[in-house]
PDB file of C-alpha atoms in Angstrom:
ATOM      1  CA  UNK A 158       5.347 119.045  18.847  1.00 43.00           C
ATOM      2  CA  UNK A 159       5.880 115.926  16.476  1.00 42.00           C
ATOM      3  CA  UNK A 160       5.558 113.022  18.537  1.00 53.00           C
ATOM      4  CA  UNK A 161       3.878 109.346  18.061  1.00 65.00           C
ATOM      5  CA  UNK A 162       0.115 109.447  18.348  1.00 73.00           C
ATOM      6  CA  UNK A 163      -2.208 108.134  21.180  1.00 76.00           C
ATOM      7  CA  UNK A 164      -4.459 105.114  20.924  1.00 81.00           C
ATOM      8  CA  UNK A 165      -8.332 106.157  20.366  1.00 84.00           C
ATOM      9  CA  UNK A 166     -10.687 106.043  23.267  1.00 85.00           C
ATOM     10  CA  UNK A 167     -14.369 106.030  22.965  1.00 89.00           C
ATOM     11  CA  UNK A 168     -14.416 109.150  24.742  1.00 90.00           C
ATOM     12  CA  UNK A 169     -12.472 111.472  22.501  1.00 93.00           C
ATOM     13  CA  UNK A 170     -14.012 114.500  21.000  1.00 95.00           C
ATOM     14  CA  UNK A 171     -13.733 114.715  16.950  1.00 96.00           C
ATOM     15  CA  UNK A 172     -14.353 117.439  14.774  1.00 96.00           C
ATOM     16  CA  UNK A 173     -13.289 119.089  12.066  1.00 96.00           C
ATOM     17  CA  UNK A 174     -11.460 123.138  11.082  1.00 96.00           C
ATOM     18  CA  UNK A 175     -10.404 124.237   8.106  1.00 95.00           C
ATOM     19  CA  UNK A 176     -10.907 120.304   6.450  1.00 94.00           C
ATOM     20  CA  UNK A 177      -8.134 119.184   8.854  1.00 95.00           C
ATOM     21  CA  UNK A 178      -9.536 116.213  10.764  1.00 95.00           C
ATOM     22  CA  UNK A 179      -9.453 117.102  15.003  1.00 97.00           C
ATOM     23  CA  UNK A 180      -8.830 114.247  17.716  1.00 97.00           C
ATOM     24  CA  UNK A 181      -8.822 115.718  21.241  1.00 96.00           C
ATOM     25  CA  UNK A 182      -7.608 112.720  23.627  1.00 94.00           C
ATOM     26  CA  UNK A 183      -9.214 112.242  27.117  1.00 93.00           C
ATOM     27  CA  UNK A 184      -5.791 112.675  28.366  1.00 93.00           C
ATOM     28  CA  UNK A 185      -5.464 115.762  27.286  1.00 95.00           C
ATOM     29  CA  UNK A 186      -8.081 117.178  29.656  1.00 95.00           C
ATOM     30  CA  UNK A 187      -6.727 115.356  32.495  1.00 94.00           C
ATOM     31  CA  UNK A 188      -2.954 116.434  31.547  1.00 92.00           C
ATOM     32  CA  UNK A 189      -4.361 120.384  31.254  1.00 94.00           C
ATOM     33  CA  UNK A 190      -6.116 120.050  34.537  1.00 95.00           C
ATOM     34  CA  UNK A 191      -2.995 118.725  36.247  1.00 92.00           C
ATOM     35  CA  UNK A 192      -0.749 121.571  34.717  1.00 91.00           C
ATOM     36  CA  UNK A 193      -3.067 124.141  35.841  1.00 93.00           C
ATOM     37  CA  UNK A 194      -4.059 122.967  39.083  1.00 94.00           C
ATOM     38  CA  UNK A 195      -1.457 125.534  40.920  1.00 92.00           C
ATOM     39  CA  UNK A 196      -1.786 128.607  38.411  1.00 92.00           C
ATOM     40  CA  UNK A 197      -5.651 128.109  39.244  1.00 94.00           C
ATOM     41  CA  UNK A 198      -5.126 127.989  42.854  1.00 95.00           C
ATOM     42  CA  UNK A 199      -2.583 130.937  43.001  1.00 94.00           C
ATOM     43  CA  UNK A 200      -5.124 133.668  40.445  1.00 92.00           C
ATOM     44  CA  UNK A 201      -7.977 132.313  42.575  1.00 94.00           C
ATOM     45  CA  UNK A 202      -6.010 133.247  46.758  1.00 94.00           C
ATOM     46  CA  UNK A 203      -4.798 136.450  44.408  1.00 91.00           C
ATOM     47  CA  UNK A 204      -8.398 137.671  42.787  1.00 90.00           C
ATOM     48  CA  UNK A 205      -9.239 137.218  46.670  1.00 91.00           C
ATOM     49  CA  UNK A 206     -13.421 138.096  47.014  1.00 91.00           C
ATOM     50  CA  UNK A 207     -13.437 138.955  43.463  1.00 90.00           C
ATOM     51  CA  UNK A 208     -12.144 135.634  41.914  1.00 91.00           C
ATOM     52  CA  UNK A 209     -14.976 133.542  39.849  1.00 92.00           C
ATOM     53  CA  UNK A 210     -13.771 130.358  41.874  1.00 93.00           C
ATOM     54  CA  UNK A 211     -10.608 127.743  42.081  1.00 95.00           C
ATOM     55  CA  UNK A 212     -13.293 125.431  39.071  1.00 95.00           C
ATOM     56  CA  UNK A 213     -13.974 127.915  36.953  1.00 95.00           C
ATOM     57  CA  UNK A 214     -10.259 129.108  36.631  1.00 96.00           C
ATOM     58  CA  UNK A 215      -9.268 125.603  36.065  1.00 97.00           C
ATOM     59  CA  UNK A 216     -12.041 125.146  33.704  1.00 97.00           C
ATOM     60  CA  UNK A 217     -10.500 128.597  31.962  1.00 96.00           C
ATOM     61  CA  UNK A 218      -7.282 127.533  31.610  1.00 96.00           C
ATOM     62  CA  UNK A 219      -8.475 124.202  29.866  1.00 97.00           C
ATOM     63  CA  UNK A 220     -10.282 125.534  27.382  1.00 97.00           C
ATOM     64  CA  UNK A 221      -7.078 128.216  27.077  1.00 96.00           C
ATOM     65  CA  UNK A 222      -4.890 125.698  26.909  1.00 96.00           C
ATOM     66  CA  UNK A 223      -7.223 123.702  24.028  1.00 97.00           C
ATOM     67  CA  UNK A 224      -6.936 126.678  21.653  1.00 97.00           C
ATOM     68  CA  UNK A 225      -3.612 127.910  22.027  1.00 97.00           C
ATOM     69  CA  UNK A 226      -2.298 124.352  21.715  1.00 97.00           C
ATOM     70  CA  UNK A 227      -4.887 123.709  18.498  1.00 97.00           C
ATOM     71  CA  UNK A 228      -3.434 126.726  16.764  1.00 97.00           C
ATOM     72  CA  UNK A 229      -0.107 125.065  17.127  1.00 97.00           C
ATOM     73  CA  UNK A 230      -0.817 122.189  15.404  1.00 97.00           C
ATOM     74  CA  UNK A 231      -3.115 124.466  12.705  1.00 97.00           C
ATOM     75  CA  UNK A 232       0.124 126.423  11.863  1.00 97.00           C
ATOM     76  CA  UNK A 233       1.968 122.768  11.426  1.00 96.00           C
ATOM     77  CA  UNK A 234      -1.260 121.577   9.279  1.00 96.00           C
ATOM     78  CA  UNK A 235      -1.558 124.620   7.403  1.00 96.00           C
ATOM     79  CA  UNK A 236       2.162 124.270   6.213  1.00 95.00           C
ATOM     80  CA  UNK A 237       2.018 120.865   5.222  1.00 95.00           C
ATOM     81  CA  UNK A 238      -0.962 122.127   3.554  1.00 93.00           C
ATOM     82  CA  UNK A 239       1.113 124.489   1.171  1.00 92.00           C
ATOM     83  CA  UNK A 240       3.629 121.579   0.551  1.00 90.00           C
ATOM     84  CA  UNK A 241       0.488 119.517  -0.951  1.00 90.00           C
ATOM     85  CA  UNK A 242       0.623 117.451   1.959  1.00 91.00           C
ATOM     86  CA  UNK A 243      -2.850 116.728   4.118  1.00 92.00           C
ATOM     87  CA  UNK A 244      -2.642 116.171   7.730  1.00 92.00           C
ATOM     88  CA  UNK A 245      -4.597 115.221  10.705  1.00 94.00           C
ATOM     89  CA  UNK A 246      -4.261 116.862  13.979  1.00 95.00           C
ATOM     90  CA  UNK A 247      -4.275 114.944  17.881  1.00 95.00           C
ATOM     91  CA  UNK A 248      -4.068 116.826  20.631  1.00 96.00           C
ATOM     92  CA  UNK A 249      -2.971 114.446  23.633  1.00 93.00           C
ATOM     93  CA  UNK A 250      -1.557 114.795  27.161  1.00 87.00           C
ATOM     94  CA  UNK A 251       2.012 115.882  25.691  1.00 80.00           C
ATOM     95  CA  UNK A 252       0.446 118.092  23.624  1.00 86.00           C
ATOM     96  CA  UNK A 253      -0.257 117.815  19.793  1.00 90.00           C
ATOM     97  CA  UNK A 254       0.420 116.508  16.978  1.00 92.00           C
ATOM     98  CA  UNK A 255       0.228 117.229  13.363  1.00 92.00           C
ATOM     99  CA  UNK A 256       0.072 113.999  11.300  1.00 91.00           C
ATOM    100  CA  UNK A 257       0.729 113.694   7.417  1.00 89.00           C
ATOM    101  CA  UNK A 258      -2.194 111.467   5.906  1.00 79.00           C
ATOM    102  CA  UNK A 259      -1.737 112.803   2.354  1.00 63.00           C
ATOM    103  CA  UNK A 260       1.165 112.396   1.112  1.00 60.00           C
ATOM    104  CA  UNK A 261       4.958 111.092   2.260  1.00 69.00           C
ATOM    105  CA  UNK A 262       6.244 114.472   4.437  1.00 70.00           C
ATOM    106  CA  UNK A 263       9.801 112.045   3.820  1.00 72.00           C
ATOM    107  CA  UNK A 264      10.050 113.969   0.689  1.00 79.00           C
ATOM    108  CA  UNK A 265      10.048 117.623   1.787  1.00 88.00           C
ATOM    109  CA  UNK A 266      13.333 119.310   1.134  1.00 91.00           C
ATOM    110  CA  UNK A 267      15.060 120.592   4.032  1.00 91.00           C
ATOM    111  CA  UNK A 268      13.435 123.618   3.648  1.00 93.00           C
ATOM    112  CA  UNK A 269      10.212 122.664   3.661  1.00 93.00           C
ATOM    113  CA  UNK A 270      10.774 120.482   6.832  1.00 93.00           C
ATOM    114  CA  UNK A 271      12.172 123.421   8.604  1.00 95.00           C
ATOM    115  CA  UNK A 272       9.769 126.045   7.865  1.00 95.00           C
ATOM    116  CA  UNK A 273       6.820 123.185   8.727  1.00 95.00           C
ATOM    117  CA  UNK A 274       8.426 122.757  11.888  1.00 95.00           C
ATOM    118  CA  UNK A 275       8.404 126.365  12.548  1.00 96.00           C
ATOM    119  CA  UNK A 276       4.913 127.049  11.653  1.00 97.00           C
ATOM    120  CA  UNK A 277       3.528 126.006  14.446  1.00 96.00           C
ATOM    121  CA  UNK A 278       5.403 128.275  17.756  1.00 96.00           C
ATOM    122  CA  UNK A 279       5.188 130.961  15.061  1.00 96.00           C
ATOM    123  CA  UNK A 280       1.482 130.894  14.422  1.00 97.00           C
ATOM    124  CA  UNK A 281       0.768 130.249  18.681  1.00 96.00           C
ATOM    125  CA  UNK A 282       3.349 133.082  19.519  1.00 95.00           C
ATOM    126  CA  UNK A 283       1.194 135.362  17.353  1.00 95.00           C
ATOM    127  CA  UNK A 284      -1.811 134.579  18.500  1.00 95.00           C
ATOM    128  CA  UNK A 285      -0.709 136.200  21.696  1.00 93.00           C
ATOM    129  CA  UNK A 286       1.272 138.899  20.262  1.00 90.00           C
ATOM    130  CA  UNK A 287      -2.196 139.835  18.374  1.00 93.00           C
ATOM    131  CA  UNK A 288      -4.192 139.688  21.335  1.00 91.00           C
ATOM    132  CA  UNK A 289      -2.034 141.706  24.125  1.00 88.00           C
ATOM    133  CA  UNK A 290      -1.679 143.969  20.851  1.00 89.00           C
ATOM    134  CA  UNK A 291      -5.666 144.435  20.238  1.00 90.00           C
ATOM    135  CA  UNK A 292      -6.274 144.801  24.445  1.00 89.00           C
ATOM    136  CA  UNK A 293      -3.161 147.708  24.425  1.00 86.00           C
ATOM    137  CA  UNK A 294      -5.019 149.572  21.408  1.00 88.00           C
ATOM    138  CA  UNK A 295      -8.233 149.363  23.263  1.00 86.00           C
ATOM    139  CA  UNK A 296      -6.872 151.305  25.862  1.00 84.00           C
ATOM    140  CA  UNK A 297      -6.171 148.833  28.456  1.00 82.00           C
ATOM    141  CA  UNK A 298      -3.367 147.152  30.187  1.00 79.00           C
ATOM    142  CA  UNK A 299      -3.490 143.443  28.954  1.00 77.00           C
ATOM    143  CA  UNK A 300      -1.382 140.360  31.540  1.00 76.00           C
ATOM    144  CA  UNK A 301       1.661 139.765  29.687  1.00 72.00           C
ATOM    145  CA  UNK A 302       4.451 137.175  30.125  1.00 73.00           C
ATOM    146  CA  UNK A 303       8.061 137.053  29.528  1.00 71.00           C
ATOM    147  CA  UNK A 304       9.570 137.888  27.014  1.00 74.00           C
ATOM    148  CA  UNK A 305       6.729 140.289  26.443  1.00 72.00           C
ATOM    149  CA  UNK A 306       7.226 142.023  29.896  1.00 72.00           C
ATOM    150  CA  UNK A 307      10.269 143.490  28.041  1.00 73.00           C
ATOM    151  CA  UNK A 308       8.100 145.818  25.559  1.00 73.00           C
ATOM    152  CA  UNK A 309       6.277 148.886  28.105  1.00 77.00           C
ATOM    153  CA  UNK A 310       4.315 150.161  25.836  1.00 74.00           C
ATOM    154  CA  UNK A 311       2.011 146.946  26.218  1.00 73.00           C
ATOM    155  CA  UNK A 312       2.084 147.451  30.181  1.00 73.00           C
ATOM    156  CA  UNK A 313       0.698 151.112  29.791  1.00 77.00           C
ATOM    157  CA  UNK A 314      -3.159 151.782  29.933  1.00 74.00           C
ATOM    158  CA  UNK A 315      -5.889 151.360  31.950  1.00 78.00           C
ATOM    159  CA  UNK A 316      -5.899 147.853  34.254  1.00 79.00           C
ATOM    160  CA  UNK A 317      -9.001 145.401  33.350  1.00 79.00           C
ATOM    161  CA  UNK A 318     -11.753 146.316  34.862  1.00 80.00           C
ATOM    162  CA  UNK A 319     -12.898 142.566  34.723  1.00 86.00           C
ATOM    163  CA  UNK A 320     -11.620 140.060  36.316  1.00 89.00           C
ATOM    164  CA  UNK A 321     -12.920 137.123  34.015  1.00 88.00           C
ATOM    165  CA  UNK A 322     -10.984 138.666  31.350  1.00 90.00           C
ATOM    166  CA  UNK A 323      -7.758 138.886  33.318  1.00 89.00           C
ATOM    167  CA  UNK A 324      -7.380 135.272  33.788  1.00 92.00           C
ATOM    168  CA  UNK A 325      -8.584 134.860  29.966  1.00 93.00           C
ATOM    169  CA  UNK A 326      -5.863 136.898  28.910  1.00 92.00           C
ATOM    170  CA  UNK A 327      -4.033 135.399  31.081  1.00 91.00           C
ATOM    171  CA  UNK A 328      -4.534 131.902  30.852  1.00 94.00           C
ATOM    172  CA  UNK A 329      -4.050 132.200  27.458  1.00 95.00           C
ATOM    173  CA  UNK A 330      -0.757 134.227  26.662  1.00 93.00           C
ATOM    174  CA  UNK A 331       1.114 132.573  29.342  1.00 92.00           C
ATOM    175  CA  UNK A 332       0.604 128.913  27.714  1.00 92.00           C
ATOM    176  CA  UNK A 333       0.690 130.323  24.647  1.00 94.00           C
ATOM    177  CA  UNK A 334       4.498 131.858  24.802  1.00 93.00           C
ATOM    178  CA  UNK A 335       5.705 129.190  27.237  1.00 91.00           C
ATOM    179  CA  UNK A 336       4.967 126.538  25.353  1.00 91.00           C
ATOM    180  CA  UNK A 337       5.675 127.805  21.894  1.00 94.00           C
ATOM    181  CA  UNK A 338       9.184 128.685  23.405  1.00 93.00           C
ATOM    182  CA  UNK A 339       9.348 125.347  25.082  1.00 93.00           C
ATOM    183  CA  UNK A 340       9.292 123.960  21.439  1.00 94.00           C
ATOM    184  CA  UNK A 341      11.767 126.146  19.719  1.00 95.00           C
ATOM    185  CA  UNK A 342      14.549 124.455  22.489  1.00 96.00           C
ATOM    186  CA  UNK A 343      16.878 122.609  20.193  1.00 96.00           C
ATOM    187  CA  UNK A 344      16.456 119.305  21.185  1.00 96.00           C
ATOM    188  CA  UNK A 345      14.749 116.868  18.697  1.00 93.00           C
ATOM    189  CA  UNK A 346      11.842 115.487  18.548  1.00 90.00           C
ATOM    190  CA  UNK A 347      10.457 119.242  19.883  1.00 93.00           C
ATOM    191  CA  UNK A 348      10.208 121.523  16.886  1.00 95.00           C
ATOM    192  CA  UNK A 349      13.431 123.192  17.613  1.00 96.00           C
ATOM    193  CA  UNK A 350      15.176 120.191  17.417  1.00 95.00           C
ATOM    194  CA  UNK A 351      13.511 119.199  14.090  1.00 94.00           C
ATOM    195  CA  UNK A 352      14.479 122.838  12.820  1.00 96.00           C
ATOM    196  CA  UNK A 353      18.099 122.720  13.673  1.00 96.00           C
ATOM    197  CA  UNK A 354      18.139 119.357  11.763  1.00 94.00           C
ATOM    198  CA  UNK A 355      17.261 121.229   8.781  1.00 95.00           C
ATOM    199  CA  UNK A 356      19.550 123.591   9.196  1.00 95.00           C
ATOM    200  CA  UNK A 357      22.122 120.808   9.356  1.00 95.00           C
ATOM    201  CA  UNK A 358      20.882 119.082   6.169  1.00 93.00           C
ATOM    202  CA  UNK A 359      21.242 122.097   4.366  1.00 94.00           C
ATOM    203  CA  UNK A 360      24.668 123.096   5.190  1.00 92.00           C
ATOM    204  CA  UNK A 361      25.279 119.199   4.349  1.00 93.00           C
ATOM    205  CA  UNK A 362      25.289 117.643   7.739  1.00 91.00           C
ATOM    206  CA  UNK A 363      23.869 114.416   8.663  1.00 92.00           C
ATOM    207  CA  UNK A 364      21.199 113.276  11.763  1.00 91.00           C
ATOM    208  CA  UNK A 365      24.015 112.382  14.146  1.00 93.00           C
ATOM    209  CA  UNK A 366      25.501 115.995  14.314  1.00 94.00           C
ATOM    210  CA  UNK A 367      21.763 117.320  14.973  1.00 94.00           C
ATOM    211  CA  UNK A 368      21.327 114.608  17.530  1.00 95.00           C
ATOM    212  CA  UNK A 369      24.769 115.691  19.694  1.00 95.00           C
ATOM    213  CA  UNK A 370      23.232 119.210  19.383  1.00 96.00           C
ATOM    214  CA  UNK A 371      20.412 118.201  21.249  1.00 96.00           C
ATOM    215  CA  UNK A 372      22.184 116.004  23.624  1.00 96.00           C
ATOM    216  CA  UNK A 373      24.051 119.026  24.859  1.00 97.00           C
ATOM    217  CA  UNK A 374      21.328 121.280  24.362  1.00 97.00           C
ATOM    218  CA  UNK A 375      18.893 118.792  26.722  1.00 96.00           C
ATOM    219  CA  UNK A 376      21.825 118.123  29.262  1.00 96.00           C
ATOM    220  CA  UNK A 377      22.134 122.130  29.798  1.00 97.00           C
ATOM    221  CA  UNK A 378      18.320 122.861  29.780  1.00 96.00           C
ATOM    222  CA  UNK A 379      18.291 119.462  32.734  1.00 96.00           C
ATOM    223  CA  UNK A 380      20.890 121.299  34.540  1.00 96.00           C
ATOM    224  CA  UNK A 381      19.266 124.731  34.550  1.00 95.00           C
ATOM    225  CA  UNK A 382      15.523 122.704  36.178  1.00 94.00           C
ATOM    226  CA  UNK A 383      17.315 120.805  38.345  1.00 94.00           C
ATOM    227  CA  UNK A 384      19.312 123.862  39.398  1.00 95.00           C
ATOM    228  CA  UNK A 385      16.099 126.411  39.785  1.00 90.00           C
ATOM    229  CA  UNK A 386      13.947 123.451  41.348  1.00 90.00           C
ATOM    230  CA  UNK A 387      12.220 122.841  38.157  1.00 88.00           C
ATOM    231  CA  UNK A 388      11.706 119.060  38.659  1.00 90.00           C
ATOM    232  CA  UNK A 389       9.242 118.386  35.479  1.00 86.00           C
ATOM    233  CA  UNK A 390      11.644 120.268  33.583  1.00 88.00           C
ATOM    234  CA  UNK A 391      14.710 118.870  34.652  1.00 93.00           C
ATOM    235  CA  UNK A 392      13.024 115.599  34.008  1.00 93.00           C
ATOM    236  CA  UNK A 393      11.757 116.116  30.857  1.00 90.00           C
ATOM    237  CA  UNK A 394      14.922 116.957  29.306  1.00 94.00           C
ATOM    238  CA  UNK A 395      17.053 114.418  30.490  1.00 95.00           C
ATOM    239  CA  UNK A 396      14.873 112.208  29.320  1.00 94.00           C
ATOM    240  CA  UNK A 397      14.846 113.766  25.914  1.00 94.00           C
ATOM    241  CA  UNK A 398      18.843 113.910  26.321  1.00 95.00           C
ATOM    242  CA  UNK A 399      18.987 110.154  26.948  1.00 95.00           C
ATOM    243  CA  UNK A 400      16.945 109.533  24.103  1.00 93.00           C
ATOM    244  CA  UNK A 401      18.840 111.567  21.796  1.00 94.00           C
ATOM    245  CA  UNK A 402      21.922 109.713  23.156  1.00 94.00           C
ATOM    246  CA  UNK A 403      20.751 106.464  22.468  1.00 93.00           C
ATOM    247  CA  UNK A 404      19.299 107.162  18.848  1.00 92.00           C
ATOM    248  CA  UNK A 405      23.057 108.646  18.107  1.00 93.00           C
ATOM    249  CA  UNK A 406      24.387 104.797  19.029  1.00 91.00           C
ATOM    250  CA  UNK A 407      21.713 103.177  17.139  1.00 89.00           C
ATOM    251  CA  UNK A 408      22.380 105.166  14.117  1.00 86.00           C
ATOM    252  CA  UNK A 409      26.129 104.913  14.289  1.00 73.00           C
ATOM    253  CA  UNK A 410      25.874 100.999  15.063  1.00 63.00           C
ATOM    254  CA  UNK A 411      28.401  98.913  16.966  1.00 56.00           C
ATOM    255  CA  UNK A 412      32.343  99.571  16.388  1.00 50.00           C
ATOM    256  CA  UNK A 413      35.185  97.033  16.971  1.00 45.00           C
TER     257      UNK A 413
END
């Protein structure tokens, strides 16, 4: 996700991968901990005498969370990369971000933009795919998550005999389809939205008709949390619908 980066804190953890620059935000941790404060307590009541403990499954699905969420942003990075643009990468308590440093990304083609914005669900939906994959061909029955749940070949085999590496695999596909799915909504700024605004460039389209597709898309999405009890997601997208709305009126500008 493309979104407007953090201020710095003295306690944020730098580092470098693949020459792209790393910021991980305090509130990151603290937003991860938050999210998986219920999955944590539901594996841990589940894995009954044989769970490793409420903290160490919340400390799992942090550090779960961290990769799946960095690979996003490396597939983003990697194909501003191959459009001779360098980028830095913040991962914050929304999420990430992948941010140009090298280079104007203004000037990518529709194209570009789209497959850029693309890069990074693709690259954190196969991460997954690749893992449950490996686990099946070993033999065993790796935890998979919708949509995967439709394929049975990777529900066949032999359960895990560990219970660590359940709530590895766990922790790890489940954030890593959700949220790469969560993206590919059409509602701008999420990657989704930023695709179909491609799409509409190319066909000759302007911002405003991408906007009203994610003004509708947002105001179903609300209705569908709302309607399920999904509060956070409810929320989330009406907010993202109002936004929408009101960047349609400032682009249009006043009419008398």
């Amino acid at each position: 996700m493309l979104l407007q980066e953090p201020g710095q804190t003295p306690y944020d953890l730098r580092f470098q991968i693949l020459g792209f620059p790393v910021r991980v935000s305090v509130t990151f941790w603290a937003a991860a901990a938050v999210f998986g404060y219920g999955l944590a307590r539901s594996l841990d009541a589940g894995f009954r005498q044989d769970s490793p403990g409420f903290v160490t499954l919340l400390l799992i699905w942090c550090a779960c969370v961290f990769v799946s969420i960095l690979i996003h942003e490396m597939g983003h990075a990697l194909a501003f990369r191959g459009n001779g643009i360098e980028s830095s990468i913040v991962l914050y308590f929304l999420g990430g971000l992948a941010i140009p440093r090298h280079g104007d990304s203004r000037g990518m083609s529709p194209g570009q933009a789209m497959w850029v914005a693309a890069a990074g669900p693709l690259a954190q939906i196969a991460s997954a795919v690749l893992i449950v994959v490996a686990v099946r061909l070993a033999g065993s029955q790796s935890p998979v998550v919708w949509p995967l749940t439709r394929l049975d070949w990777l529900q066949q085999g032999l359960p895990l005999s560990s219970v660590g590496l359940t709530a590895i695999l766990f922790m790890y596909v489940y954030p890593s389809v959700f949220w790469a799915l969560l993206n590919l909504i059409p509602v701008w700024p999420l990657d989704g939205g930023r695709i179909v605004n491609s799409f509409v460039q190319m066909k000759g389209g302007n911002m405003v008709q991408a906007l009203w597709v994610s003004v509708i898309t947002a105001a179903l999405v609300a209705g569908y949390g709302f309607s399920k009890g999904e509060t956070y997601l409810g929320f989330l997208f009406l907010i993202l619908g109002v936004n929408n709305f009101q960047a349609i009126q400032q682009i249009s500008g006043p009419r008398y």
